[in-house]
Short mmCIF file of N, CA and C in Angstrom, two decimals:
data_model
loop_
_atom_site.label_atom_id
_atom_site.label_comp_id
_atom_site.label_asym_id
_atom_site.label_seq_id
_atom_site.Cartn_x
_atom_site.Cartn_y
_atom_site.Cartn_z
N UNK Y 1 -0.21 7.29 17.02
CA UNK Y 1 -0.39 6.24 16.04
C UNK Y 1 0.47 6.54 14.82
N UNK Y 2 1.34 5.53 14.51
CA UNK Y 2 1.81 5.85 13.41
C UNK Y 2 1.17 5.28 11.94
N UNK Y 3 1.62 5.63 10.74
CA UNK Y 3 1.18 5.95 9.29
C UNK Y 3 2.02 5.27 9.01
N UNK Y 4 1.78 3.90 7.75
CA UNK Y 4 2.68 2.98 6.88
C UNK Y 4 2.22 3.88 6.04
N UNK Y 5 3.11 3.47 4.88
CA UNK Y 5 2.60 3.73 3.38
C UNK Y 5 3.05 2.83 2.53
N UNK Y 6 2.27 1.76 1.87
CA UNK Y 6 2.81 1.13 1.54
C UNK Y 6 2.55 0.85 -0.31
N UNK Y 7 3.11 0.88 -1.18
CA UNK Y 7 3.35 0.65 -2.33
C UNK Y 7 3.01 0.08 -3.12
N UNK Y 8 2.78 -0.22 -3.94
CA UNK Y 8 1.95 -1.35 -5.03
C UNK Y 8 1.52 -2.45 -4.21
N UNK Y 9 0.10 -1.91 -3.61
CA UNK Y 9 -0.51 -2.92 -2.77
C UNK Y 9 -1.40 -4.14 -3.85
N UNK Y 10 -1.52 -3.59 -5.18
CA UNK Y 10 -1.93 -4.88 -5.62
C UNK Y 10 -1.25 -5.96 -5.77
N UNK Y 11 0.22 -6.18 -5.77
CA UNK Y 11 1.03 -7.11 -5.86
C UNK Y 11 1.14 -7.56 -4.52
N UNK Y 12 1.66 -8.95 -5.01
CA UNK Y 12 1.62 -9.75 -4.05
C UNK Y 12 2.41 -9.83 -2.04
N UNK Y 13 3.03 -8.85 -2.36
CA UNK Y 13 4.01 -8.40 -1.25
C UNK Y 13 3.15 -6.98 -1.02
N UNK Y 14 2.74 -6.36 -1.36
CA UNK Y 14 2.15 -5.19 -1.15
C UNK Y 14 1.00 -5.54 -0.43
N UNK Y 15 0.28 -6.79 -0.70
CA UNK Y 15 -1.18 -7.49 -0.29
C UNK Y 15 -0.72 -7.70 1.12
N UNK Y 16 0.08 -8.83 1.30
CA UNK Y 16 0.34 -9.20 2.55
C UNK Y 16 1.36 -8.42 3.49
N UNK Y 17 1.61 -7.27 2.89
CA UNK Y 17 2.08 -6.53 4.20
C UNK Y 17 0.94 -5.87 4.24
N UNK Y 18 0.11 -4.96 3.51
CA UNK Y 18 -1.15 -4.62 4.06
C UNK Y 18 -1.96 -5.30 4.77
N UNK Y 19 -1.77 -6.66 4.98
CA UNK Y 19 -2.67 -7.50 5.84
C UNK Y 19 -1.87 -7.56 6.96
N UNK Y 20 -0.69 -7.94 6.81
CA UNK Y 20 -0.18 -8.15 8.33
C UNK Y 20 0.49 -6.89 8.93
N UNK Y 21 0.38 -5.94 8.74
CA UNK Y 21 0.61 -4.61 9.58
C UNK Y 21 -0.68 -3.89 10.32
N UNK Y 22 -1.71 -4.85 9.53
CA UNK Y 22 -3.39 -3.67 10.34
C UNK Y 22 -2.75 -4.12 12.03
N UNK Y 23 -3.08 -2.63 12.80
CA UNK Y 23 -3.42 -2.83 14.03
C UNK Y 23 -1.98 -2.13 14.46
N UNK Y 24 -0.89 -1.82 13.48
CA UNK Y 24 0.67 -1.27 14.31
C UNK Y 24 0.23 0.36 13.48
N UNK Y 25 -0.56 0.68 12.72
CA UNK Y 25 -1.20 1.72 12.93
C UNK Y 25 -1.76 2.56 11.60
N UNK Y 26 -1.95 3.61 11.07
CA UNK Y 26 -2.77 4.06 9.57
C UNK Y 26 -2.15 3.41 8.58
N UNK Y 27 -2.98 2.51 7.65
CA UNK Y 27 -2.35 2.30 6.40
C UNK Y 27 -2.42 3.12 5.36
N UNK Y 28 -1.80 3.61 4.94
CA UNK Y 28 -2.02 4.18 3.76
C UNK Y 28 -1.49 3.54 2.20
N UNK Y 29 -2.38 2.44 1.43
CA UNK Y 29 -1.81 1.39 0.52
C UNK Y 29 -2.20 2.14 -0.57
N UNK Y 30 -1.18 2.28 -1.64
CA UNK Y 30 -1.15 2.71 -3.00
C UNK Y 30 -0.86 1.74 -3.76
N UNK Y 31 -2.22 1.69 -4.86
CA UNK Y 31 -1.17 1.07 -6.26
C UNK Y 31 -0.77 1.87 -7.30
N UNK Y 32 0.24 1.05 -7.94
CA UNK Y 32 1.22 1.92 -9.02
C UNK Y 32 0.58 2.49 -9.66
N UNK Y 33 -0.39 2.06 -10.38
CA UNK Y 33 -0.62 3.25 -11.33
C UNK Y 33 -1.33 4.53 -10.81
N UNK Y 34 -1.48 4.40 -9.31
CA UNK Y 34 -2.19 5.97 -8.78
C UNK Y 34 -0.88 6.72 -8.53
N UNK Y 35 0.23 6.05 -8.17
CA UNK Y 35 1.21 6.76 -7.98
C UNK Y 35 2.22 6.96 -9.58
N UNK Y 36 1.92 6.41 -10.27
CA UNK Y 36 2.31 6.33 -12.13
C UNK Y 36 1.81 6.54 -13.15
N UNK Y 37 0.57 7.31 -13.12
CA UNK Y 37 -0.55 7.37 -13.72
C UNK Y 37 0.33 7.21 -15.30
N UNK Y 38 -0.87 6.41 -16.52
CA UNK Y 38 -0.23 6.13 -17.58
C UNK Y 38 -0.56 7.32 -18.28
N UNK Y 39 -0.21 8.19 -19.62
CA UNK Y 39 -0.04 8.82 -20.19
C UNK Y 39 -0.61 8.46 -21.43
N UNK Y 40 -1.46 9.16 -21.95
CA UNK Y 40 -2.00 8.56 -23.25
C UNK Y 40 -1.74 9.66 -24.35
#
């Protein structure tokens, strides 16, 4: 089974490839700021 990873899944292209890839195998969906965390 293969592993996506896919990228700022809250945006709108990030949404619908997380929807239309279930089933070709692990998703693994990140949004930006887990991968950008902000800095205070």
């Amino acid at each position: 089974m293969s592993r996506i990873l896919i990228t700022g899944k809250t945006g709108q292209v990030g949404y619908e490839l997380e929807r239309s890839l279930q089933g070709l195998g692990e998703i693994i969906a990140l949004s930006n700021s887990s991968i950008f965390p902000v800095k205070a």
